GROMACS .gro file of C-alpha atoms in nm:
model
  429
    1MET     CA    1   0.000   0.000   0.000
    2PHE     CA    2   0.113   0.353  -0.076
    3SER     CA    3   0.181   0.574   0.224
    4THR     CA    4   0.057   0.928   0.283
    5ALA     CA    5   0.412   1.056   0.232
    6TYR     CA    6   0.422   0.892  -0.113
    7PHE     CA    7   0.102   1.064  -0.228
    8LYS     CA    8   0.216   1.392  -0.074
    9LYS     CA    9   0.540   1.371  -0.271
   10LYS     CA   10   0.353   1.289  -0.595
   11PHE     CA   11   0.104   1.574  -0.550
   12SER     CA   12   0.390   1.810  -0.467
   13ARG     CA   13   0.575   1.708  -0.785
   14PHE     CA   14   0.261   1.751  -0.995
   15GLY     CA   15   0.200   2.098  -0.849
   16GLN     CA   16   0.560   2.199  -0.915
   17MET     CA   17   0.547   2.064  -1.273
   18PHE     CA   18   0.218   2.237  -1.348
   19TYR     CA   19   0.342   2.571  -1.211
   20LEU     CA   20   0.671   2.547  -1.405
   21THR     CA   21   0.480   2.456  -1.721
   22LEU     CA   22   0.234   2.743  -1.692
   23SER     CA   23   0.506   2.990  -1.588
   24ASN     CA   24   0.738   2.898  -1.877
   25PHE     CA   25   0.442   2.885  -2.118
   26THR     CA   26   0.377   3.252  -2.039
   27LYS     CA   27   0.747   3.352  -2.035
   28ASN     CA   28   0.796   3.194  -2.379
   29ALA     CA   29   0.492   3.386  -2.515
   30LEU     CA   30   0.336   3.063  -2.639
   31TRP     CA   31  -0.011   3.220  -2.647
   32GLU     CA   32   0.112   3.428  -2.942
   33SER     CA   33   0.291   3.126  -3.088
   34ALA     CA   34  -0.038   2.934  -3.087
   35SER     CA   35  -0.188   3.220  -3.288
   36ALA     CA   36   0.102   3.200  -3.536
   37CYS     CA   37   0.048   2.824  -3.574
   38ALA     CA   38  -0.326   2.876  -3.630
   39PHE     CA   39  -0.247   3.142  -3.891
   40GLY     CA   40   0.001   2.905  -4.057
   41PHE     CA   41  -0.275   2.643  -4.067
   42ILE     CA   42  -0.483   2.877  -4.287
   43PHE     CA   43  -0.208   2.891  -4.550
   44SER     CA   44  -0.104   2.527  -4.526
   45PHE     CA   45  -0.428   2.329  -4.497
   46ILE     CA   46  -0.530   2.342  -4.865
   47PRO     CA   47  -0.170   2.313  -5.005
   48LEU     CA   48  -0.101   2.017  -4.775
   49SER     CA   49  -0.428   1.854  -4.880
   50LEU     CA   50  -0.333   1.901  -5.245
   51ILE     CA   51   0.004   1.732  -5.188
   52ILE     CA   52  -0.170   1.437  -5.022
   53TYR     CA   53  -0.422   1.406  -5.306
   54ALA     CA   54  -0.150   1.440  -5.571
   55ILE     CA   55   0.040   1.147  -5.419
   56LEU     CA   56  -0.284   0.949  -5.391
   57ILE     CA   57  -0.375   1.002  -5.759
   58GLY     CA   58  -0.192   0.690  -5.875
   59ILE     CA   59  -0.364   0.478  -5.612
   60LEU     CA   60  -0.703   0.634  -5.687
   61ARG     CA   61  -0.679   0.541  -6.054
   62VAL     CA   62  -0.609   0.179  -5.968
   63TYR     CA   63  -0.862   0.156  -5.683
   64PRO     CA   64  -1.156   0.391  -5.756
   65ASN     CA   65  -1.333   0.286  -5.436
   66ILE     CA   66  -1.073   0.479  -5.235
   67TYR     CA   67  -1.183   0.791  -5.424
   68ASN     CA   68  -1.538   0.753  -5.291
   69PHE     CA   69  -1.401   0.694  -4.941
   70ILE     CA   70  -1.192   1.014  -4.956
   71ILE     CA   71  -1.483   1.218  -5.090
   72THR     CA   72  -1.699   1.092  -4.802
   73PHE     CA   73  -1.427   1.196  -4.559
   74ALA     CA   74  -1.385   1.534  -4.732
   75HIS     CA   75  -1.754   1.609  -4.685
   76GLU     CA   76  -1.666   1.673  -4.318
   77PHE     CA   77  -1.489   1.991  -4.433
   78GLU     CA   78  -1.731   2.086  -4.709
   79THR     CA   79  -1.860   2.377  -4.500
   80PHE     CA   80  -1.514   2.538  -4.516
   81VAL     CA   81  -1.378   2.423  -4.850
   82ASN     CA   82  -1.503   2.195  -5.129
   83ILE     CA   83  -1.209   1.994  -5.260
   84GLN     CA   84  -1.403   1.763  -5.492
   85PRO     CA   85  -1.373   1.985  -5.806
   86VAL     CA   86  -0.997   2.018  -5.748
   87LEU     CA   87  -0.962   1.644  -5.696
   88ASP     CA   88  -1.161   1.570  -6.013
   89LYS     CA   89  -0.940   1.808  -6.210
   90MET     CA   90  -0.626   1.643  -6.073
   91MET     CA   91  -0.762   1.304  -6.174
   92GLU     CA   92  -0.793   1.430  -6.533
   93THR     CA   93  -0.429   1.543  -6.546
   94LYS     CA   94  -0.229   1.300  -6.758
   95SER     CA   95   0.105   1.475  -6.803
   96LEU     CA   96   0.328   1.735  -6.643
   97ASN     CA   97   0.412   2.072  -6.794
   98GLY     CA   98   0.605   2.377  -6.679
   99PHE     CA   99   0.302   2.540  -6.522
  100ASN     CA  100   0.212   2.226  -6.329
  101ILE     CA  101   0.568   2.203  -6.196
  102PHE     CA  102   0.554   2.569  -6.090
  103LEU     CA  103   0.225   2.504  -5.909
  104ALA     CA  104   0.374   2.199  -5.738
  105VAL     CA  105   0.671   2.402  -5.608
  106TRP     CA  106   0.439   2.681  -5.495
  107VAL     CA  107   0.208   2.437  -5.315
  108ILE     CA  108   0.503   2.273  -5.134
  109TRP     CA  109   0.638   2.614  -5.033
  110MET     CA  110   0.301   2.730  -4.901
  111ALA     CA  111   0.248   2.404  -4.710
  112ARG     CA  112   0.569   2.463  -4.512
  113LYS     CA  113   0.425   2.765  -4.328
  114LEU     CA  114   0.241   2.552  -4.073
  115PHE     CA  115   0.547   2.339  -3.999
  116ASN     CA  116   0.768   2.647  -3.983
  117SER     CA  117   0.535   2.798  -3.719
  118ILE     CA  118   0.528   2.475  -3.516
  119ILE     CA  119   0.906   2.428  -3.521
  120SER     CA  120   0.968   2.795  -3.436
  121SER     CA  121   0.725   2.770  -3.143
  122MET     CA  122   0.883   2.453  -3.007
  123ASN     CA  123   1.229   2.607  -3.045
  124LYS     CA  124   1.117   2.873  -2.796
  125ILE     CA  125   1.055   2.592  -2.548
  126PHE     CA  126   1.367   2.381  -2.606
  127ARG     CA  127   1.616   2.645  -2.724
  128SER     CA  128   1.815   2.639  -2.398
  129ALA     CA  129   1.868   2.262  -2.425
  130SER     CA  130   1.881   2.204  -2.802
  131LYS     CA  131   2.209   2.242  -2.993
  132ARG     CA  132   2.067   2.224  -3.343
  133LYS     CA  133   2.173   2.468  -3.613
  134SER     CA  134   1.922   2.690  -3.793
  135TRP     CA  135   1.985   2.519  -4.129
  136PHE     CA  136   1.886   2.186  -3.977
  137ASN     CA  137   1.554   2.335  -3.865
  138GLN     CA  138   1.484   2.446  -4.223
  139LEU     CA  139   1.559   2.094  -4.345
  140LEU     CA  140   1.339   1.955  -4.070
  141ILE     CA  141   1.049   2.170  -4.194
  142PHE     CA  142   1.048   1.998  -4.535
  143ILE     CA  143   1.108   1.655  -4.380
  144SER     CA  144   0.814   1.712  -4.143
  145GLU     CA  145   0.597   1.825  -4.433
  146PHE     CA  146   0.652   1.509  -4.634
  147ALA     CA  147   0.653   1.282  -4.328
  148MET     CA  148   0.313   1.418  -4.227
  149THR     CA  149   0.191   1.366  -4.583
  150LEU     CA  150   0.300   1.001  -4.586
  151VAL     CA  151   0.154   0.936  -4.239
  152ILE     CA  152  -0.185   1.076  -4.343
  153ILE     CA  153  -0.182   0.877  -4.667
  154ALA     CA  154  -0.096   0.557  -4.479
  155ILE     CA  155  -0.376   0.620  -4.227
  156VAL     CA  156  -0.627   0.694  -4.505
  157ILE     CA  157  -0.538   0.369  -4.682
  158MET     CA  158  -0.556   0.169  -4.357
  159ALA     CA  159  -0.889   0.333  -4.272
  160PHE     CA  160  -1.021   0.240  -4.617
  161ILE     CA  161  -0.909  -0.122  -4.572
  162PHE     CA  162  -1.066  -0.130  -4.227
  163SER     CA  163  -1.394   0.009  -4.361
  164ARG     CA  164  -1.395  -0.264  -4.629
  165ILE     CA  165  -1.343  -0.527  -4.361
  166LEU     CA  166  -1.634  -0.391  -4.158
  167ALA     CA  167  -1.850  -0.410  -4.473
  168LEU     CA  168  -1.816  -0.792  -4.481
  169PRO     CA  169  -2.140  -0.988  -4.415
  170PHE     CA  170  -2.009  -1.124  -4.083
  171PHE     CA  171  -1.965  -0.777  -3.933
  172GLN     CA  172  -2.287  -0.650  -4.090
  173THR     CA  173  -2.474  -0.928  -3.910
  174ILE     CA  174  -2.319  -0.822  -3.578
  175PHE     CA  175  -2.404  -0.458  -3.647
  176SER     CA  176  -2.767  -0.547  -3.719
  177LYS     CA  177  -2.797  -0.740  -3.391
  178PHE     CA  178  -2.634  -0.465  -3.182
  179PRO     CA  179  -2.731  -0.139  -3.351
  180ILE     CA  180  -2.679   0.067  -3.035
  181LEU     CA  181  -2.325  -0.057  -2.972
  182PHE     CA  182  -2.224  -0.051  -3.339
  183SER     CA  183  -2.393   0.245  -3.504
  184GLN     CA  184  -2.244   0.296  -3.849
  185SER     CA  185  -2.156   0.659  -3.890
  186SER     CA  186  -1.917   0.801  -4.146
  187HIS     CA  187  -1.893   1.113  -3.931
  188GLY     CA  188  -1.783   0.912  -3.628
  189PHE     CA  189  -1.529   0.717  -3.830
  190ALA     CA  190  -1.389   1.034  -3.987
  191THR     CA  191  -1.362   1.191  -3.641
  192LEU     CA  192  -1.175   0.886  -3.514
  193MET     CA  193  -0.932   0.916  -3.805
  194ILE     CA  194  -0.869   1.284  -3.730
  195TYR     CA  195  -0.786   1.218  -3.364
  196PHE     CA  196  -0.567   0.923  -3.455
  197ILE     CA  197  -0.374   1.146  -3.696
  198ILE     CA  198  -0.344   1.409  -3.420
  199PHE     CA  199  -0.202   1.146  -3.183
  200ILE     CA  200   0.051   1.007  -3.433
  201ALA     CA  201   0.158   1.353  -3.555
  202GLY     CA  202   0.191   1.479  -3.197
  203THR     CA  203   0.407   1.184  -3.095
  204ILE     CA  204   0.640   1.236  -3.391
  205ALA     CA  205   0.659   1.612  -3.328
  206TYR     CA  206   0.735   1.573  -2.957
  207ARG     CA  207   1.003   1.315  -3.030
  208VAL     CA  208   1.179   1.472  -3.331
  209ILE     CA  209   1.144   1.852  -3.318
  210PRO     CA  210   1.295   1.931  -2.972
  211GLY     CA  211   1.643   1.798  -3.052
  212THR     CA  212   1.685   1.686  -2.688
  213LYS     CA  213   1.584   1.320  -2.738
  214PRO     CA  214   1.292   1.303  -2.491
  215MET     CA  215   1.187   0.952  -2.386
  216ARG     CA  216   0.946   0.778  -2.625
  217ARG     CA  217   0.697   0.694  -2.351
  218ARG     CA  218   0.687   1.060  -2.248
  219CYS     CA  219   0.617   1.162  -2.608
  220LEU     CA  220   0.340   0.902  -2.634
  221PHE     CA  221   0.193   1.009  -2.299
  222TYR     CA  222   0.182   1.383  -2.371
  223SER     CA  223   0.060   1.327  -2.727
  224ALA     CA  224  -0.224   1.112  -2.591
  225LEU     CA  225  -0.307   1.383  -2.335
  226ASN     CA  226  -0.308   1.639  -2.616
  227ALA     CA  227  -0.549   1.436  -2.831
  228ILE     CA  228  -0.779   1.356  -2.537
  229SER     CA  229  -0.782   1.718  -2.415
  230PHE     CA  230  -0.866   1.846  -2.763
  231PHE     CA  231  -1.145   1.588  -2.793
  232ILE     CA  232  -1.294   1.708  -2.463
  233VAL     CA  233  -1.266   2.076  -2.564
  234SER     CA  234  -1.425   2.004  -2.904
  235PHE     CA  235  -1.701   1.801  -2.742
  236PHE     CA  236  -1.805   2.085  -2.512
  237LEU     CA  237  -1.777   2.343  -2.789
  238ASN     CA  238  -2.005   2.134  -3.011
  239LYS     CA  239  -2.236   2.073  -2.716
  240PHE     CA  240  -2.289   2.436  -2.620
  241MET     CA  241  -2.241   2.612  -2.956
  242ASN     CA  242  -2.504   2.554  -3.222
  243VAL     CA  243  -2.323   2.600  -3.553
  244ALA     CA  244  -2.648   2.589  -3.749
  245ASN     CA  245  -2.778   2.898  -3.566
  246TYR     CA  246  -2.458   3.089  -3.640
  247ASN     CA  247  -2.477   2.989  -4.007
  248THR     CA  248  -2.836   3.117  -4.026
  249VAL     CA  249  -2.740   3.458  -3.890
  250TYR     CA  250  -2.387   3.511  -4.024
  251GLY     CA  251  -2.361   3.265  -4.313
  252THR     CA  252  -2.073   3.025  -4.380
  253ILE     CA  253  -1.817   3.275  -4.245
  254SER     CA  254  -1.924   3.171  -3.894
  255SER     CA  255  -1.812   2.814  -3.965
  256ILE     CA  256  -1.467   2.940  -4.058
  257VAL     CA  257  -1.450   3.148  -3.739
  258LEU     CA  258  -1.548   2.847  -3.527
  259LEU     CA  259  -1.295   2.629  -3.708
  260MET     CA  260  -1.018   2.880  -3.643
  261MET     CA  261  -1.116   2.898  -3.277
  262LYS     CA  262  -1.082   2.519  -3.254
  263VAL     CA  263  -0.748   2.529  -3.436
  264TYR     CA  264  -0.622   2.800  -3.198
  265LEU     CA  265  -0.733   2.600  -2.893
  266PHE     CA  266  -0.566   2.290  -3.037
  267PHE     CA  267  -0.231   2.464  -3.071
  268ILE     CA  268  -0.261   2.608  -2.720
  269LEU     CA  269  -0.300   2.252  -2.591
  270PHE     CA  270  -0.027   2.120  -2.823
  271LEU     CA  271   0.228   2.379  -2.707
  272PHE     CA  272   0.120   2.348  -2.343
  273TYR     CA  273   0.197   1.975  -2.345
  274ALA     CA  274   0.520   2.043  -2.536
  275GLN     CA  275   0.617   2.279  -2.253
  276MET     CA  276   0.518   2.012  -2.000
  277LEU     CA  277   0.736   1.763  -2.188
  278TYR     CA  278   1.030   2.003  -2.149
  279VAL     CA  279   0.959   2.049  -1.778
  280SER     CA  280   0.932   1.673  -1.731
  281GLN     CA  281   1.261   1.611  -1.915
  282PHE     CA  282   1.458   1.878  -1.727
  283PHE     CA  283   1.259   1.885  -1.405
  284GLU     CA  284   1.549   1.862  -1.160
  285THR     CA  285   1.745   2.141  -1.331
  286LEU     CA  286   1.439   2.366  -1.337
  287LEU     CA  287   1.360   2.282  -0.973
  288ARG     CA  288   1.710   2.381  -0.860
  289SER     CA  289   1.676   2.711  -1.044
  290GLU     CA  290   1.331   2.774  -0.899
  291ILE     CA  291   1.434   2.726  -0.538
  292TYR     CA  292   1.724   2.968  -0.592
  293LEU     CA  293   1.474   3.221  -0.726
  294LEU     CA  294   1.232   3.181  -0.435
  295PRO     CA  295   1.114   3.522  -0.313
  296SER     CA  296   1.172   3.639   0.041
  297PHE     CA  297   0.900   3.534   0.283
  298GLN     CA  298   0.841   3.889   0.401
  299THR     CA  299   0.871   4.235   0.253
  300VAL     CA  300   0.967   4.560   0.427
  301GLY     CA  301   0.626   4.588   0.589
  302GLY     CA  302   0.643   4.236   0.727
  303SER     CA  303   0.359   4.110   0.506
  304PRO     CA  304   0.377   3.840   0.238
  305ALA     CA  305   0.516   3.965  -0.093
  306GLY     CA  306   0.206   3.863  -0.285
  307ILE     CA  307  -0.021   3.573  -0.377
  308LYS     CA  308   0.206   3.455  -0.656
  309ASP     CA  309   0.516   3.467  -0.435
  310TYR     CA  310   0.332   3.291  -0.153
  311LEU     CA  311   0.225   3.018  -0.398
  312ARG     CA  312   0.582   2.975  -0.522
  313ARG     CA  313   0.712   2.933  -0.168
  314PHE     CA  314   0.432   2.690  -0.086
  315LEU     CA  315   0.513   2.476  -0.392
  316PHE     CA  316   0.894   2.484  -0.387
  317ILE     CA  317   0.995   2.528  -0.025
  318ASN     CA  318   1.030   2.148   0.009
  319PRO     CA  319   1.214   2.031  -0.306
  320SER     CA  320   1.205   1.661  -0.220
  321GLN     CA  321   1.271   1.558  -0.581
  322ILE     CA  322   1.633   1.680  -0.567
  323GLN     CA  323   1.693   1.584  -0.203
  324THR     CA  324   1.894   1.270  -0.134
  325PRO     CA  325   2.053   1.121   0.179
  326GLN     CA  326   2.391   1.228   0.040
  327ASN     CA  327   2.309   1.598   0.000
  328THR     CA  328   2.092   1.635   0.313
  329ILE     CA  329   2.259   1.800   0.614
  330PHE     CA  330   2.111   1.807   0.964
  331VAL     CA  331   2.250   2.054   1.219
  332THR     CA  332   2.136   2.088   1.578
  333LYS     CA  333   2.080   2.406   1.774
  334ASP     CA  334   2.405   2.601   1.841
  335GLN     CA  335   2.601   2.379   1.599
  336VAL     CA  336   2.841   2.567   1.369
  337LEU     CA  337   2.781   2.504   0.999
  338TYR     CA  338   3.098   2.681   0.879
  339GLU     CA  339   3.356   2.933   0.999
  340LYS     CA  340   3.431   3.258   0.819
  341GLU     CA  341   3.781   3.138   0.719
  342ASP     CA  342   3.646   2.823   0.548
  343LYS     CA  343   3.664   2.811   0.168
  344ALA     CA  344   3.317   2.825   0.010
  345LYS     CA  345   3.312   2.486  -0.160
  346ASN     CA  346   2.945   2.421  -0.082
  347VAL     CA  347   2.623   2.620  -0.100
  348TYR     CA  348   2.340   2.544   0.143
  349PHE     CA  349   1.963   2.570   0.098
  350ILE     CA  350   1.773   2.601   0.426
  351LYS     CA  351   1.479   2.360   0.408
  352SER     CA  352   1.375   2.410   0.770
  353GLY     CA  353   1.500   2.602   1.072
  354PHE     CA  354   1.698   2.925   1.122
  355ILE     CA  355   2.068   3.003   1.071
  356ILE     CA  356   2.250   3.301   1.222
  357GLU     CA  357   2.534   3.454   1.021
  358GLU     CA  358   2.791   3.661   1.212
  359ASN     CA  359   3.052   3.887   1.053
  360SER     CA  360   3.209   4.227   1.105
  361GLU     CA  361   2.878   4.396   1.020
  362GLY     CA  362   2.685   4.213   1.292
  363ARG     CA  363   2.439   3.924   1.320
  364LYS     CA  364   2.165   3.827   1.074
  365GLU     CA  365   1.907   3.553   1.111
  366ILE     CA  366   1.826   3.365   0.791
  367SER     CA  367   1.508   3.157   0.759
  368LYS     CA  368   1.409   2.860   0.545
  369GLY     CA  369   1.397   2.906   0.170
  370ALA     CA  370   1.724   3.104   0.159
  371PHE     CA  371   2.069   3.011   0.026
  372LEU     CA  372   2.396   3.038   0.220
  373GLY     CA  373   2.737   3.090   0.063
  374ASP     CA  374   2.617   3.137  -0.296
  375VAL     CA  375   2.804   3.464  -0.360
  376GLN     CA  376   3.127   3.340  -0.205
  377CYS     CA  377   3.105   3.016  -0.404
  378ILE     CA  378   3.075   3.207  -0.733
  379LEU     CA  379   3.366   3.436  -0.640
  380ASN     CA  380   3.572   3.139  -0.514
  381GLU     CA  381   3.630   3.307  -0.175
  382ALA     CA  382   3.602   3.216   0.192
  383TYR     CA  383   3.257   3.237   0.349
  384GLY     CA  384   3.356   3.554   0.535
  385SER     CA  385   3.107   3.488   0.815
  386LYS     CA  386   3.030   3.231   1.080
  387ALA     CA  387   2.706   3.035   1.038
  388THR     CA  388   2.545   2.887   1.349
  389ALA     CA  389   2.211   2.709   1.380
  390SER     CA  390   1.971   2.891   1.612
  391THR     CA  391   1.729   2.595   1.589
  392ASP     CA  392   1.749   2.239   1.465
  393CYS     CA  393   1.789   2.272   1.088
  394GLU     CA  394   1.760   2.062   0.775
  395LEU     CA  395   1.965   2.180   0.476
  396ILE     CA  396   2.030   2.068   0.120
  397ARG     CA  397   2.392   2.094   0.015
  398PHE     CA  398   2.513   2.180  -0.337
  399ASN     CA  399   2.879   2.156  -0.429
  400ASP     CA  400   3.031   2.441  -0.631
  401GLU     CA  401   2.992   2.257  -0.964
  402GLU     CA  402   2.622   2.181  -0.906
  403PHE     CA  403   2.547   2.536  -0.800
  404LYS     CA  404   2.730   2.695  -1.093
  405LYS     CA  405   2.523   2.481  -1.330
  406ILE     CA  406   2.211   2.640  -1.183
  407ILE     CA  407   2.350   2.983  -1.277
  408GLU     CA  408   2.453   2.867  -1.625
  409LYS     CA  409   2.120   2.705  -1.713
  410ASN     CA  410   1.887   2.985  -1.605
  411HIS     CA  411   1.940   3.349  -1.695
  412HIS     CA  412   1.698   3.461  -1.422
  413ALA     CA  413   1.913   3.280  -1.164
  414ALA     CA  414   2.223   3.441  -1.316
  415LYS     CA  415   2.059   3.784  -1.294
  416LYS     CA  416   1.980   3.730  -0.926
  417ALA     CA  417   2.336   3.609  -0.856
  418ILE     CA  418   2.486   3.915  -1.028
  419GLY     CA  419   2.263   4.143  -0.821
  420LYS     CA  420   2.374   3.975  -0.496
  421ILE     CA  421   2.741   3.998  -0.604
  422LEU     CA  422   2.709   4.373  -0.671
  423ILE     CA  423   2.555   4.428  -0.327
  424TYR     CA  424   2.827   4.216  -0.168
  425LYS     CA  425   3.102   4.411  -0.343
  426ASP     CA  426   2.951   4.746  -0.246
  427LYS     CA  427   2.955   4.642   0.121
  428SER     CA  428   3.313   4.526   0.103
  429ILE     CA  429   3.444   4.858  -0.038
   0.00000   0.00000   0.00000
């Protein structure tokens, strides 16, 4: 059986991950990136569809039944765009000419806009950890474009084969006996295909685009969450928004607006889970940086600094994920932690208790959530003060290499360290 401490640790980790995800999502301006991806979708949807149909032309000529299957599927988007005339025209094309080649290049170039927006957005998330060159990202855009095309074609063909299997007399007999459990609906089948494509495409994107080699099971997990979340959002939108009423009042333009709202919400979810994937992959590094950036418990007036700061302290004051028996230090009341002549080879985070620092300027009591010896460690100096526990204390110890990595990996932590160094130098003059 799981203990209360186990669940407390898991809930604490989830709260920390969710806060870091939402905080970094806002810092990386991913709300605007979701808009850019939705805008790229406008330019890329029809060109990408044309590429898919162009590759399918050879198969359609051999197996005409697939044509009917695709047209049935395309009727789901007939409110926004009718592709049947274009598809019929492409079927009539027998040879290539210069104009057709020009159109093909233009279509491929236009289709890249969506992938360019997605890769640029995910680079905002993983840029601090990825070492890829910009030229590789441009190559990845075209690779992603054609990979997505092939994946969709493969899924369409498999869906067609599956629909043919379900049309066999054996399955038709089962459907007739259990009409409630097996209601035949082209709309439902097309919807299932769309969400399956979302899941596969999301998994590939989360695995390939970051350039940090996230674990496959993490990519599968967050891609599944993305598809499920989008299904739930779409379900409630369809439940509470009557598209037919909007069409009556505003015409077909309302359908386009509703589609774009769904696309925007999808990319918000997609980027949110991409950010969560980043937090999950580099959780310990981010946690170390966050505890160094913890705000002071009290301001000048003695009151809490604010709701956000109070929440941060509540979530990160006990960083159990990075605490081990090896880096945990317990000191009893009146025990000396270090003398002022000692070289600052370690930095200490006060998890509980109070420490008194004594130097030529006097005595200062330091409470939990603060760091000791960080400035001296960076400057490679002696501590310059005597640290004594005024109560029983629990501390987390970082050696100089571990602490300097915190500064290197997070520019906000580096900014705070520089500020503390400037104050320290001003006092020493």
